[in-house]
Amino acid sequence: MNNKPDMDDTGKTPIRVELADEAATAALAARVSARARPGDVFALSGPLGSGKTVFARAFINARAGTPQEVPSPTYTLVQIYDDAGGGEIYHFDLYRI
């Protein structure tokens, strides 16, 4: 276990962001999606209602290029979406695991 307060168990520093509302969360997701590359992994963590699905929905819609219905995959565990660049986006919900 890592004893440094700003690092996780992998030795990496997580990025923590507090945003004012859903619009700010969606705007950040759109900006992040523009920089995302194949193979990138984003882990969102927070309590219920903290905006994880809002972020994922905005990210996926920005990458897909066309509006998608993006439900929280709580019961299916994973949803797969087509990326406009030709790849796929895997949206996992690991809450129940």
Short mmCIF file of N, CA and C in Angstrom, two decimals:
data_model
loop_
_atom_site.label_atom_id
_atom_site.label_comp_id
_atom_site.label_asym_id
_atom_site.label_seq_id
_atom_site.Cartn_x
_atom_site.Cartn_y
_atom_site.Cartn_z
N MET A 1 0.84 -1.18 0.00
CA MET A 1 0.00 0.00 0.00
C MET A 1 0.88 1.23 0.00
N ASN A 2 0.49 2.24 -0.74
CA ASN A 2 1.25 3.47 -0.85
C ASN A 2 0.93 4.38 0.32
N ASN A 3 1.94 4.92 0.94
CA ASN A 3 1.73 5.80 2.10
C ASN A 3 1.71 7.27 1.74
N LYS A 4 1.95 7.60 0.49
CA LYS A 4 1.91 9.01 0.07
C LYS A 4 0.46 9.41 -0.12
N PRO A 5 0.02 10.49 0.51
CA PRO A 5 -1.41 10.84 0.49
C PRO A 5 -1.98 11.22 -0.87
N ASP A 6 -1.14 11.68 -1.79
CA ASP A 6 -1.65 12.12 -3.09
C ASP A 6 -1.56 11.05 -4.17
N MET A 7 -1.15 9.83 -3.79
CA MET A 7 -1.01 8.76 -4.78
C MET A 7 -1.92 7.59 -4.43
N ASP A 8 -2.31 6.87 -5.46
CA ASP A 8 -3.10 5.66 -5.22
C ASP A 8 -2.15 4.47 -5.05
N ASP A 9 -2.69 3.28 -4.96
CA ASP A 9 -1.87 2.09 -4.74
C ASP A 9 -0.95 1.75 -5.92
N THR A 10 -1.19 2.34 -7.09
CA THR A 10 -0.32 2.08 -8.25
C THR A 10 0.83 3.07 -8.31
N GLY A 11 0.85 4.04 -7.40
CA GLY A 11 1.90 5.05 -7.42
C GLY A 11 1.57 6.23 -8.32
N LYS A 12 0.37 6.25 -8.86
CA LYS A 12 -0.05 7.35 -9.73
C LYS A 12 -0.94 8.30 -8.95
N THR A 13 -0.88 9.55 -9.33
CA THR A 13 -1.70 10.56 -8.68
C THR A 13 -3.03 10.67 -9.40
N PRO A 14 -4.13 10.36 -8.73
CA PRO A 14 -5.44 10.49 -9.39
C PRO A 14 -5.79 11.97 -9.58
N ILE A 15 -6.59 12.22 -10.57
CA ILE A 15 -7.07 13.58 -10.82
C ILE A 15 -8.45 13.70 -10.19
N ARG A 16 -8.60 14.67 -9.34
CA ARG A 16 -9.90 14.90 -8.69
C ARG A 16 -10.42 16.25 -9.16
N VAL A 17 -11.66 16.25 -9.63
CA VAL A 17 -12.26 17.47 -10.16
C VAL A 17 -13.64 17.65 -9.55
N GLU A 18 -13.90 18.82 -9.04
CA GLU A 18 -15.25 19.15 -8.56
C GLU A 18 -15.84 20.15 -9.53
N LEU A 19 -17.03 19.84 -10.02
CA LEU A 19 -17.68 20.68 -11.02
C LEU A 19 -19.01 21.19 -10.48
N ALA A 20 -19.42 22.35 -10.96
CA ALA A 20 -20.59 23.04 -10.42
C ALA A 20 -21.91 22.35 -10.73
N ASP A 21 -22.03 21.76 -11.92
CA ASP A 21 -23.31 21.21 -12.32
C ASP A 21 -23.14 20.23 -13.48
N GLU A 22 -24.26 19.69 -13.96
CA GLU A 22 -24.22 18.72 -15.05
C GLU A 22 -23.65 19.32 -16.33
N ALA A 23 -23.96 20.57 -16.60
CA ALA A 23 -23.45 21.21 -17.81
C ALA A 23 -21.93 21.30 -17.78
N ALA A 24 -21.36 21.61 -16.63
CA ALA A 24 -19.91 21.68 -16.49
C ALA A 24 -19.30 20.29 -16.63
N THR A 25 -19.98 19.27 -16.09
CA THR A 25 -19.50 17.89 -16.20
C THR A 25 -19.51 17.45 -17.67
N ALA A 26 -20.58 17.75 -18.38
CA ALA A 26 -20.68 17.39 -19.80
C ALA A 26 -19.63 18.13 -20.62
N ALA A 27 -19.38 19.38 -20.30
CA ALA A 27 -18.37 20.16 -21.04
C ALA A 27 -16.98 19.57 -20.83
N LEU A 28 -16.66 19.17 -19.60
CA LEU A 28 -15.37 18.54 -19.34
C LEU A 28 -15.25 17.23 -20.09
N ALA A 29 -16.31 16.43 -20.09
CA ALA A 29 -16.29 15.14 -20.79
C ALA A 29 -16.05 15.34 -22.28
N ALA A 30 -16.66 16.34 -22.87
CA ALA A 30 -16.45 16.61 -24.30
C ALA A 30 -15.00 17.00 -24.56
N ARG A 31 -14.40 17.79 -23.68
CA ARG A 31 -13.00 18.18 -23.85
C ARG A 31 -12.07 16.98 -23.70
N VAL A 32 -12.35 16.14 -22.71
CA VAL A 32 -11.52 14.93 -22.51
C VAL A 32 -11.66 14.00 -23.70
N SER A 33 -12.88 13.86 -24.23
CA SER A 33 -13.10 12.94 -25.35
C SER A 33 -12.31 13.37 -26.59
N ALA A 34 -12.10 14.66 -26.76
CA ALA A 34 -11.34 15.15 -27.91
C ALA A 34 -9.87 14.76 -27.82
N ARG A 35 -9.38 14.51 -26.62
CA ARG A 35 -7.97 14.13 -26.43
C ARG A 35 -7.78 12.62 -26.24
N ALA A 36 -8.86 11.90 -26.08
CA ALA A 36 -8.77 10.46 -25.84
C ALA A 36 -8.24 9.74 -27.06
N ARG A 37 -7.47 8.70 -26.81
CA ARG A 37 -6.88 7.89 -27.86
C ARG A 37 -7.26 6.43 -27.65
N PRO A 38 -7.24 5.62 -28.71
CA PRO A 38 -7.55 4.19 -28.54
C PRO A 38 -6.68 3.58 -27.44
N GLY A 39 -7.32 2.82 -26.58
CA GLY A 39 -6.62 2.17 -25.48
C GLY A 39 -6.64 2.95 -24.18
N ASP A 40 -7.04 4.22 -24.21
CA ASP A 40 -7.14 5.00 -22.98
C ASP A 40 -8.22 4.42 -22.09
N VAL A 41 -7.98 4.46 -20.80
CA VAL A 41 -8.94 3.99 -19.81
C VAL A 41 -9.21 5.12 -18.83
N PHE A 42 -10.47 5.39 -18.59
CA PHE A 42 -10.88 6.41 -17.62
C PHE A 42 -11.69 5.73 -16.54
N ALA A 43 -11.27 5.86 -15.31
CA ALA A 43 -12.00 5.28 -14.18
C ALA A 43 -12.66 6.41 -13.41
N LEU A 44 -13.96 6.37 -13.36
CA LEU A 44 -14.72 7.39 -12.63
C LEU A 44 -15.17 6.80 -11.31
N SER A 45 -14.96 7.53 -10.25
CA SER A 45 -15.32 7.05 -8.92
C SER A 45 -16.05 8.14 -8.18
N GLY A 46 -17.06 7.74 -7.44
CA GLY A 46 -17.81 8.71 -6.64
C GLY A 46 -19.10 8.09 -6.17
N PRO A 47 -19.74 8.75 -5.22
CA PRO A 47 -21.00 8.23 -4.70
C PRO A 47 -22.12 8.31 -5.75
N LEU A 48 -23.21 7.62 -5.47
CA LEU A 48 -24.38 7.71 -6.35
C LEU A 48 -24.78 9.16 -6.53
N GLY A 49 -25.07 9.54 -7.76
CA GLY A 49 -25.51 10.90 -8.03
C GLY A 49 -24.39 11.91 -8.17
N SER A 50 -23.15 11.44 -8.25
CA SER A 50 -22.03 12.39 -8.32
C SER A 50 -21.69 12.83 -9.75
N GLY A 51 -22.34 12.23 -10.75
CA GLY A 51 -22.13 12.68 -12.12
C GLY A 51 -21.35 11.73 -13.01
N LYS A 52 -21.09 10.52 -12.55
CA LYS A 52 -20.33 9.56 -13.35
C LYS A 52 -21.05 9.24 -14.67
N THR A 53 -22.34 8.98 -14.61
CA THR A 53 -23.09 8.65 -15.82
C THR A 53 -23.24 9.88 -16.70
N VAL A 54 -23.38 11.06 -16.12
CA VAL A 54 -23.44 12.30 -16.91
C VAL A 54 -22.15 12.46 -17.71
N PHE A 55 -21.01 12.23 -17.05
CA PHE A 55 -19.72 12.32 -17.73
C PHE A 55 -19.64 11.27 -18.84
N ALA A 56 -19.95 10.02 -18.52
CA ALA A 56 -19.85 8.94 -19.50
C ALA A 56 -20.76 9.21 -20.70
N ARG A 57 -21.98 9.65 -20.45
CA ARG A 57 -22.94 9.93 -21.52
C ARG A 57 -22.39 11.01 -22.46
N ALA A 58 -21.87 12.10 -21.89
CA ALA A 58 -21.34 13.19 -22.71
C ALA A 58 -20.09 12.76 -23.47
N PHE A 59 -19.23 11.99 -22.81
CA PHE A 59 -18.01 11.49 -23.45
C PHE A 59 -18.37 10.60 -24.64
N ILE A 60 -19.26 9.64 -24.42
CA ILE A 60 -19.65 8.70 -25.47
C ILE A 60 -20.31 9.43 -26.63
N ASN A 61 -21.20 10.35 -26.35
CA ASN A 61 -21.87 11.09 -27.42
C ASN A 61 -20.89 11.95 -28.21
N ALA A 62 -19.91 12.52 -27.54
CA ALA A 62 -18.90 13.31 -28.25
C ALA A 62 -18.05 12.43 -29.15
N ARG A 63 -17.70 11.23 -28.70
CA ARG A 63 -16.88 10.32 -29.49
C ARG A 63 -17.68 9.64 -30.61
N ALA A 64 -18.94 9.38 -30.35
CA ALA A 64 -19.76 8.65 -31.33
C ALA A 64 -20.10 9.50 -32.55
N GLY A 65 -20.17 10.80 -32.37
CA GLY A 65 -20.49 11.67 -33.49
C GLY A 65 -21.97 11.82 -33.76
N THR A 66 -22.78 10.92 -33.26
CA THR A 66 -24.24 11.01 -33.37
C THR A 66 -24.82 10.72 -31.99
N PRO A 67 -25.96 11.31 -31.68
CA PRO A 67 -26.54 11.08 -30.35
C PRO A 67 -26.83 9.60 -30.09
N GLN A 68 -26.44 9.13 -28.92
CA GLN A 68 -26.65 7.75 -28.51
C GLN A 68 -27.46 7.75 -27.22
N GLU A 69 -28.27 6.71 -27.04
CA GLU A 69 -28.89 6.50 -25.75
C GLU A 69 -27.84 5.81 -24.89
N VAL A 70 -27.47 6.44 -23.78
CA VAL A 70 -26.40 5.92 -22.93
C VAL A 70 -26.94 5.70 -21.52
N PRO A 71 -27.49 4.52 -21.27
CA PRO A 71 -27.96 4.22 -19.92
C PRO A 71 -26.77 3.83 -19.04
N SER A 72 -26.96 3.90 -17.74
CA SER A 72 -25.95 3.38 -16.84
C SER A 72 -25.97 1.86 -16.95
N PRO A 73 -24.82 1.22 -17.17
CA PRO A 73 -24.81 -0.24 -17.35
C PRO A 73 -24.77 -1.01 -16.03
N THR A 74 -25.49 -0.54 -15.03
CA THR A 74 -25.46 -1.17 -13.71
C THR A 74 -25.83 -2.64 -13.76
N TYR A 75 -26.83 -2.99 -14.53
CA TYR A 75 -27.29 -4.38 -14.54
C TYR A 75 -26.68 -5.20 -15.66
N THR A 76 -26.25 -4.55 -16.75
CA THR A 76 -25.63 -5.28 -17.85
C THR A 76 -24.11 -5.35 -17.68
N LEU A 77 -23.56 -4.56 -16.80
CA LEU A 77 -22.12 -4.45 -16.50
C LEU A 77 -21.32 -3.75 -17.58
N VAL A 78 -21.67 -3.93 -18.85
CA VAL A 78 -20.94 -3.25 -19.92
C VAL A 78 -21.88 -2.94 -21.08
N GLN A 79 -21.68 -1.78 -21.66
CA GLN A 79 -22.34 -1.39 -22.90
C GLN A 79 -21.24 -1.02 -23.88
N ILE A 80 -21.41 -1.36 -25.14
CA ILE A 80 -20.41 -1.07 -26.16
C ILE A 80 -21.01 -0.12 -27.19
N TYR A 81 -20.23 0.91 -27.53
CA TYR A 81 -20.67 1.94 -28.48
C TYR A 81 -19.64 2.07 -29.58
N ASP A 82 -20.09 2.43 -30.78
CA ASP A 82 -19.18 2.68 -31.89
C ASP A 82 -18.59 4.08 -31.76
N ASP A 83 -17.28 4.16 -31.94
CA ASP A 83 -16.57 5.43 -31.96
C ASP A 83 -16.56 5.92 -33.40
N ALA A 84 -16.77 7.21 -33.62
CA ALA A 84 -16.79 7.76 -34.97
C ALA A 84 -15.46 7.52 -35.69
N GLY A 85 -14.37 7.32 -34.94
CA GLY A 85 -13.07 7.06 -35.54
C GLY A 85 -12.86 5.62 -35.96
N GLY A 86 -13.85 4.77 -35.77
CA GLY A 86 -13.76 3.38 -36.21
C GLY A 86 -13.56 2.37 -35.10
N GLY A 87 -13.27 2.81 -33.90
CA GLY A 87 -13.08 1.88 -32.80
C GLY A 87 -14.36 1.65 -32.02
N GLU A 88 -14.19 1.14 -30.83
CA GLU A 88 -15.33 0.91 -29.94
C GLU A 88 -15.04 1.55 -28.59
N ILE A 89 -16.11 1.91 -27.92
CA ILE A 89 -16.03 2.47 -26.57
C ILE A 89 -16.73 1.48 -25.65
N TYR A 90 -16.05 1.04 -24.63
CA TYR A 90 -16.61 0.12 -23.65
C TYR A 90 -16.93 0.90 -22.39
N HIS A 91 -18.20 0.88 -22.00
CA HIS A 91 -18.66 1.59 -20.79
C HIS A 91 -19.02 0.53 -19.75
N PHE A 92 -18.16 0.41 -18.75
CA PHE A 92 -18.36 -0.57 -17.69
C PHE A 92 -18.94 0.09 -16.45
N ASP A 93 -19.73 -0.64 -15.71
CA ASP A 93 -20.16 -0.24 -14.38
C ASP A 93 -19.79 -1.39 -13.46
N LEU A 94 -18.81 -1.18 -12.62
CA LEU A 94 -18.29 -2.26 -11.78
C LEU A 94 -18.77 -2.16 -10.34
N TYR A 95 -19.82 -1.41 -10.12
CA TYR A 95 -20.36 -1.22 -8.77
C TYR A 95 -20.71 -2.54 -8.09
N ARG A 96 -21.31 -3.46 -8.84
CA ARG A 96 -21.78 -4.72 -8.24
C ARG A 96 -20.70 -5.78 -8.14
N ILE A 97 -19.52 -5.50 -8.66
CA ILE A 97 -18.45 -6.51 -8.64
C ILE A 97 -17.57 -6.29 -7.43
#
